[in-house]
CSV table of N, CA, C and O in Angstrom, one decimal:
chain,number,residue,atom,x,y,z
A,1442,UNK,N,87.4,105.7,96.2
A,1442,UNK,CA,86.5,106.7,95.6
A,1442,UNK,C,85.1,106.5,96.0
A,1442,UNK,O,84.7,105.3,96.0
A,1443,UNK,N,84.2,107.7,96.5
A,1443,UNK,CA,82.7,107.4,97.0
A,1443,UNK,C,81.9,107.6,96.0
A,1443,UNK,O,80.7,107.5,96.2
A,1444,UNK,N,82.2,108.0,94.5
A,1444,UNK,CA,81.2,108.5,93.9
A,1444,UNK,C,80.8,108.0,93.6
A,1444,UNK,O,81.5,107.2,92.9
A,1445,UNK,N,79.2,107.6,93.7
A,1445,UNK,CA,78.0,106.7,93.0
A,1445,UNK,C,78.2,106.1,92.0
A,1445,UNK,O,78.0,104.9,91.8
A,1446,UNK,N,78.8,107.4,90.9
A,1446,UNK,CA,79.0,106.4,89.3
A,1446,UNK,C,80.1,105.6,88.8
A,1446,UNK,O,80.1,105.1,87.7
A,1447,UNK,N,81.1,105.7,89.8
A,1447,UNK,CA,82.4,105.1,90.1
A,1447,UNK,C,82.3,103.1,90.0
A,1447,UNK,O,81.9,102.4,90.9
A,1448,UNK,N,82.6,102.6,89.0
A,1448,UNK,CA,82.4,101.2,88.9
A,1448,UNK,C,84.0,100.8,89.2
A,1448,UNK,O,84.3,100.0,90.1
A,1449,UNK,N,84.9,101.4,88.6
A,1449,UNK,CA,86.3,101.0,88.6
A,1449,UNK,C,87.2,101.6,88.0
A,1449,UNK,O,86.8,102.2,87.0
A,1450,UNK,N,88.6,101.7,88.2
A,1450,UNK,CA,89.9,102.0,88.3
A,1450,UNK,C,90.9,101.3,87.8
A,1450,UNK,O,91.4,100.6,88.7
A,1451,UNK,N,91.9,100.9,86.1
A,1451,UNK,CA,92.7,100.5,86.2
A,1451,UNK,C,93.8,101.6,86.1
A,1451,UNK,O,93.6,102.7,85.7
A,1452,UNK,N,95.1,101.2,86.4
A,1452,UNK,CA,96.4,102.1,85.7
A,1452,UNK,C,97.2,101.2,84.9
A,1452,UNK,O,97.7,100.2,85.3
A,1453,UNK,N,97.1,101.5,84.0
A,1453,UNK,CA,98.6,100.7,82.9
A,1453,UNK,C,99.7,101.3,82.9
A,1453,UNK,O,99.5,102.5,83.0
A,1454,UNK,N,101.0,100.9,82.8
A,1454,UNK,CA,102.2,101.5,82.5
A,1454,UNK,C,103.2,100.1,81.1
A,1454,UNK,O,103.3,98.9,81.1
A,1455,UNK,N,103.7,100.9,80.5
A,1455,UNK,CA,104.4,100.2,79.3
A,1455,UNK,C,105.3,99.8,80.6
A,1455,UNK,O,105.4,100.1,81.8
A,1456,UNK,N,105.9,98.8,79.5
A,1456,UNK,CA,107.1,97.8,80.3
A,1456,UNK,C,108.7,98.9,80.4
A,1456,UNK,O,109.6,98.7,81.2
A,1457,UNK,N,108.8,100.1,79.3
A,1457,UNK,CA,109.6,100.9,79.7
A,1457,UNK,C,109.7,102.0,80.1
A,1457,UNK,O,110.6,102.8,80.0
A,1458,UNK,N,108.3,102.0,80.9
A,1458,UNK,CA,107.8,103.2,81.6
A,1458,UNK,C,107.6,104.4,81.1
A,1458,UNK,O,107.4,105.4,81.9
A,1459,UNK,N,107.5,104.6,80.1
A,1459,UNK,CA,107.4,105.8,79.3
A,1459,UNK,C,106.0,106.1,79.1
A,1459,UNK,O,105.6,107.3,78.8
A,1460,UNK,N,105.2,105.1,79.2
A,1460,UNK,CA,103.4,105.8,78.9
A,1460,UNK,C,103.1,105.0,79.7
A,1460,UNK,O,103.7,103.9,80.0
A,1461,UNK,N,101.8,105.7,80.2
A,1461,UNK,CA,100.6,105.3,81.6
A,1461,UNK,C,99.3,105.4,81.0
A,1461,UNK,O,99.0,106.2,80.1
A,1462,UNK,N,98.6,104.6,81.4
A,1462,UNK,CA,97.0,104.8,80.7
A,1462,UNK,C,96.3,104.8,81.9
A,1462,UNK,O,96.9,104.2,82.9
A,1463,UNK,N,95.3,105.4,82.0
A,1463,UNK,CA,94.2,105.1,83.0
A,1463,UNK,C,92.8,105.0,82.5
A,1463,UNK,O,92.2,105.9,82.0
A,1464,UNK,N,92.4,103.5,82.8
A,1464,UNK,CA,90.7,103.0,82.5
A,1464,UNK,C,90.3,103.4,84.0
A,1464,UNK,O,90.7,103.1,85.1
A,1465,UNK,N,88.8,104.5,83.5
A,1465,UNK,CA,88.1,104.4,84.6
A,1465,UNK,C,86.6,104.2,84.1
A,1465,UNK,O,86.0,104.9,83.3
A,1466,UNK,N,86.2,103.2,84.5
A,1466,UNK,CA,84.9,103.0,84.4
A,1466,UNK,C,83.6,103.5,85.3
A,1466,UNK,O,83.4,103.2,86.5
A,1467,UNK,N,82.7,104.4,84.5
A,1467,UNK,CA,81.7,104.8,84.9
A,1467,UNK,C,80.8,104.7,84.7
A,1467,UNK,O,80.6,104.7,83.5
A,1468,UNK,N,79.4,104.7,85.7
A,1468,UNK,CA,78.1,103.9,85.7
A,1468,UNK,C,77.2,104.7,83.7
A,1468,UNK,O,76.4,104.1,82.9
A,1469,UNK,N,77.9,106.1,83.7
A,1469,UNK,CA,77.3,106.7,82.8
A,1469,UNK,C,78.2,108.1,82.3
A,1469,UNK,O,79.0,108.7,83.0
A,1470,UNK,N,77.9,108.5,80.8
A,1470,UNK,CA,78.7,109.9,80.6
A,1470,UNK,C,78.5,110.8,81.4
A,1470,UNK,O,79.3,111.7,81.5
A,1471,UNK,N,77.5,110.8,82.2
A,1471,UNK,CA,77.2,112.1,83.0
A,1471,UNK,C,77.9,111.8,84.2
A,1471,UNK,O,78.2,112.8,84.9
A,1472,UNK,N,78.3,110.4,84.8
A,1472,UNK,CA,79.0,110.3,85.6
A,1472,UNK,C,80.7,110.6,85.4
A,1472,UNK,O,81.5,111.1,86.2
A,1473,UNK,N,80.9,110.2,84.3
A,1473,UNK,CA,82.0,110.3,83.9
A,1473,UNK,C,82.0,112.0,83.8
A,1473,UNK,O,83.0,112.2,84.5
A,1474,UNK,N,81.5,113.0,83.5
A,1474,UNK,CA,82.0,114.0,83.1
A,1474,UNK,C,81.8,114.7,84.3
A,1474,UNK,O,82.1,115.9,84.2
A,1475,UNK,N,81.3,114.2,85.5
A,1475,UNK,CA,80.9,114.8,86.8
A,1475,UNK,C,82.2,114.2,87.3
A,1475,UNK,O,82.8,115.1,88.0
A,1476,UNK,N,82.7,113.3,87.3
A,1476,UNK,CA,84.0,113.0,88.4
A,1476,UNK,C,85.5,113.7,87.0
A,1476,UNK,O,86.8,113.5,86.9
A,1477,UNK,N,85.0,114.3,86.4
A,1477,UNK,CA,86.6,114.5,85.5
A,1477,UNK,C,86.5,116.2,86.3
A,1477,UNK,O,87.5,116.9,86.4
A,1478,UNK,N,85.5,116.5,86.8
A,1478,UNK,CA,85.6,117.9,87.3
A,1478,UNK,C,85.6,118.1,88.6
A,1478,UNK,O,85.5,119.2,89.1
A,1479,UNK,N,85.9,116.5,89.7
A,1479,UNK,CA,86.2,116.9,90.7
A,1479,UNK,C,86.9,117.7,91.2
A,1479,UNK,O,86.8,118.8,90.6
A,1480,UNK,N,87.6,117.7,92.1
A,1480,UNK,CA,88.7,119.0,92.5
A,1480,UNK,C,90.1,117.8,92.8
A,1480,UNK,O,91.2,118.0,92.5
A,1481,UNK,N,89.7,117.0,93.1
A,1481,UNK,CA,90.6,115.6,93.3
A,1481,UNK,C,90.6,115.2,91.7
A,1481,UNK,O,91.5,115.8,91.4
A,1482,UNK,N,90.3,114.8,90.9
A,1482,UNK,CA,90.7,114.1,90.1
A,1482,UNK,C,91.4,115.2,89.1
A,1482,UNK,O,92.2,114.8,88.4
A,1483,UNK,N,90.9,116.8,89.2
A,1483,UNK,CA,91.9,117.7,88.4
A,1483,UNK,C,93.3,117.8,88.9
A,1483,UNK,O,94.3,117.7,88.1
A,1484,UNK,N,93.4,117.8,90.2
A,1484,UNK,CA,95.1,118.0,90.7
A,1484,UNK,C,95.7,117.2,90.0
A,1484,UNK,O,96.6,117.5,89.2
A,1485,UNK,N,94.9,115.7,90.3
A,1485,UNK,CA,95.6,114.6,89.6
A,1485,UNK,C,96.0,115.0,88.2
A,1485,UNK,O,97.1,115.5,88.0
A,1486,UNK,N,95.1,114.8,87.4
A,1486,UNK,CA,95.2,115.4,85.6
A,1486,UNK,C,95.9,116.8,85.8
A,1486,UNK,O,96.0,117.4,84.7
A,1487,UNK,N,96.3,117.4,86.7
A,1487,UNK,CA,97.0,118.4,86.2
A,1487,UNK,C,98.5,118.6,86.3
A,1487,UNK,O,99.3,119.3,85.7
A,1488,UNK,N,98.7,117.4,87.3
A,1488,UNK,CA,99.8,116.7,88.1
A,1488,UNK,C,100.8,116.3,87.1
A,1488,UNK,O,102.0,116.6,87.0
A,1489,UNK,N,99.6,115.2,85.9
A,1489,UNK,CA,100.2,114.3,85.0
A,1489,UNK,C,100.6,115.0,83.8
A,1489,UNK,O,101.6,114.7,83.2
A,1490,UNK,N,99.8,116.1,83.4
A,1490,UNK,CA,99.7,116.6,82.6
A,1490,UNK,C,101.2,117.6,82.4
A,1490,UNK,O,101.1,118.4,81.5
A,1491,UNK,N,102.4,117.7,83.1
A,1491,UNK,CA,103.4,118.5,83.1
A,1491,UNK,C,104.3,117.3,83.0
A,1491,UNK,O,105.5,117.3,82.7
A,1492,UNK,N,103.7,116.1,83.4
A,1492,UNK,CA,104.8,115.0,83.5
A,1492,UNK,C,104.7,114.3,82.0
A,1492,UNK,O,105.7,113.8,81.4
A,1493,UNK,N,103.3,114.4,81.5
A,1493,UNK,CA,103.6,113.4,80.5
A,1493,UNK,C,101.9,113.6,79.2
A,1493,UNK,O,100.8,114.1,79.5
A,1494,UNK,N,102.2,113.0,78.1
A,1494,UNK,CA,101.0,114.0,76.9
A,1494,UNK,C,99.6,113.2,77.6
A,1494,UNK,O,99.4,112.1,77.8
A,1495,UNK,N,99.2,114.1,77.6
A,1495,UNK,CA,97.9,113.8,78.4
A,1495,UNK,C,96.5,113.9,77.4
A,1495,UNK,O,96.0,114.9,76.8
A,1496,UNK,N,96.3,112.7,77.3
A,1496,UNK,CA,94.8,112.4,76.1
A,1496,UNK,C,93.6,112.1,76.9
A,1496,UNK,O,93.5,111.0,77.6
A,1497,UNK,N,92.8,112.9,76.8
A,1497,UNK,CA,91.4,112.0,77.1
A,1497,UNK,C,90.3,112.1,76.8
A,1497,UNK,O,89.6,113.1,77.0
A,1498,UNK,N,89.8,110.8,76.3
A,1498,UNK,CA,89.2,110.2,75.6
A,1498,UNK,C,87.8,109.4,76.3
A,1498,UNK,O,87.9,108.7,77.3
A,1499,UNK,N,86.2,109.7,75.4
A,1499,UNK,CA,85.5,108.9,75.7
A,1499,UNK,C,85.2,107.5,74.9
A,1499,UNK,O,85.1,107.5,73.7
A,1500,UNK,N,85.2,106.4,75.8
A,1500,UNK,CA,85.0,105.6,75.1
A,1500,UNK,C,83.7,104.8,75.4
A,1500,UNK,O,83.3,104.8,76.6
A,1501,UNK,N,83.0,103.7,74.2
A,1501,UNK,CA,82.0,103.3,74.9
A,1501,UNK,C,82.7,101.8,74.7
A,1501,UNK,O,83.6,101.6,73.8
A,1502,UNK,N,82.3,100.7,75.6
A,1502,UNK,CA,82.6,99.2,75.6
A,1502,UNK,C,81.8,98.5,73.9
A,1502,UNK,O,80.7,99.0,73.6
A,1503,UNK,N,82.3,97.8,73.4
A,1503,UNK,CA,81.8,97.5,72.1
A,1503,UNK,C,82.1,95.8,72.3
A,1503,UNK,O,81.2,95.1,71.6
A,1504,UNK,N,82.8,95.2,72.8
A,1504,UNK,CA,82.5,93.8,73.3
A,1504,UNK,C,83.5,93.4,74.7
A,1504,UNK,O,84.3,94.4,75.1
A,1505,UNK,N,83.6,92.4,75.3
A,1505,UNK,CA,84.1,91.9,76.5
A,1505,UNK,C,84.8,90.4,76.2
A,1505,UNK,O,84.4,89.6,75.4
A,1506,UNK,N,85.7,90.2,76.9
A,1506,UNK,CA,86.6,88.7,76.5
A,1506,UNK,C,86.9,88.6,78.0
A,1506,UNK,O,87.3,89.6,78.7
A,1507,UNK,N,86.8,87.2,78.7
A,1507,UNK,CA,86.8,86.8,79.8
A,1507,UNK,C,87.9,85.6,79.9
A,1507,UNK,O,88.1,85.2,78.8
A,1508,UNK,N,88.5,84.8,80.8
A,1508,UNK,CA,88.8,84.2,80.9
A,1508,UNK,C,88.2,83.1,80.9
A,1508,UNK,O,88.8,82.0,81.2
């Protein structure tokens, strides 16, 4: 992904495959709400959205645990 506010990408899937999460981290809300309206990232969400209950949610980071 090239977009500026783009920090990172994870996907989760449960161990029985039945739910997917996706963390994306972005520089800022405005970034975030600028890449949910790509044309690429809607196919995607609209893709999932027939396959499976599709929630999405802002979240802000509230603390960090590292190794």
């Amino acid at each position: 992904l090239t977009d500026p506010g783009f920090v990172s990408a994870r996907i989760l899937q449960s161990k029985d495959q039945a739910s997917i999460a996706a963390v994306i981290e972005m520089r800022s809300a405005q970034d975030r709400a600028r890449i949910e309206e790509s044309p690429d990232v809607r196919d995607t969400l609209d893709h999932l959205h027939g396959a499976a209950s599709l929630v999405i949610r802002l979240y802000q980071q509230v603390s960090a645990y590292e190794a």
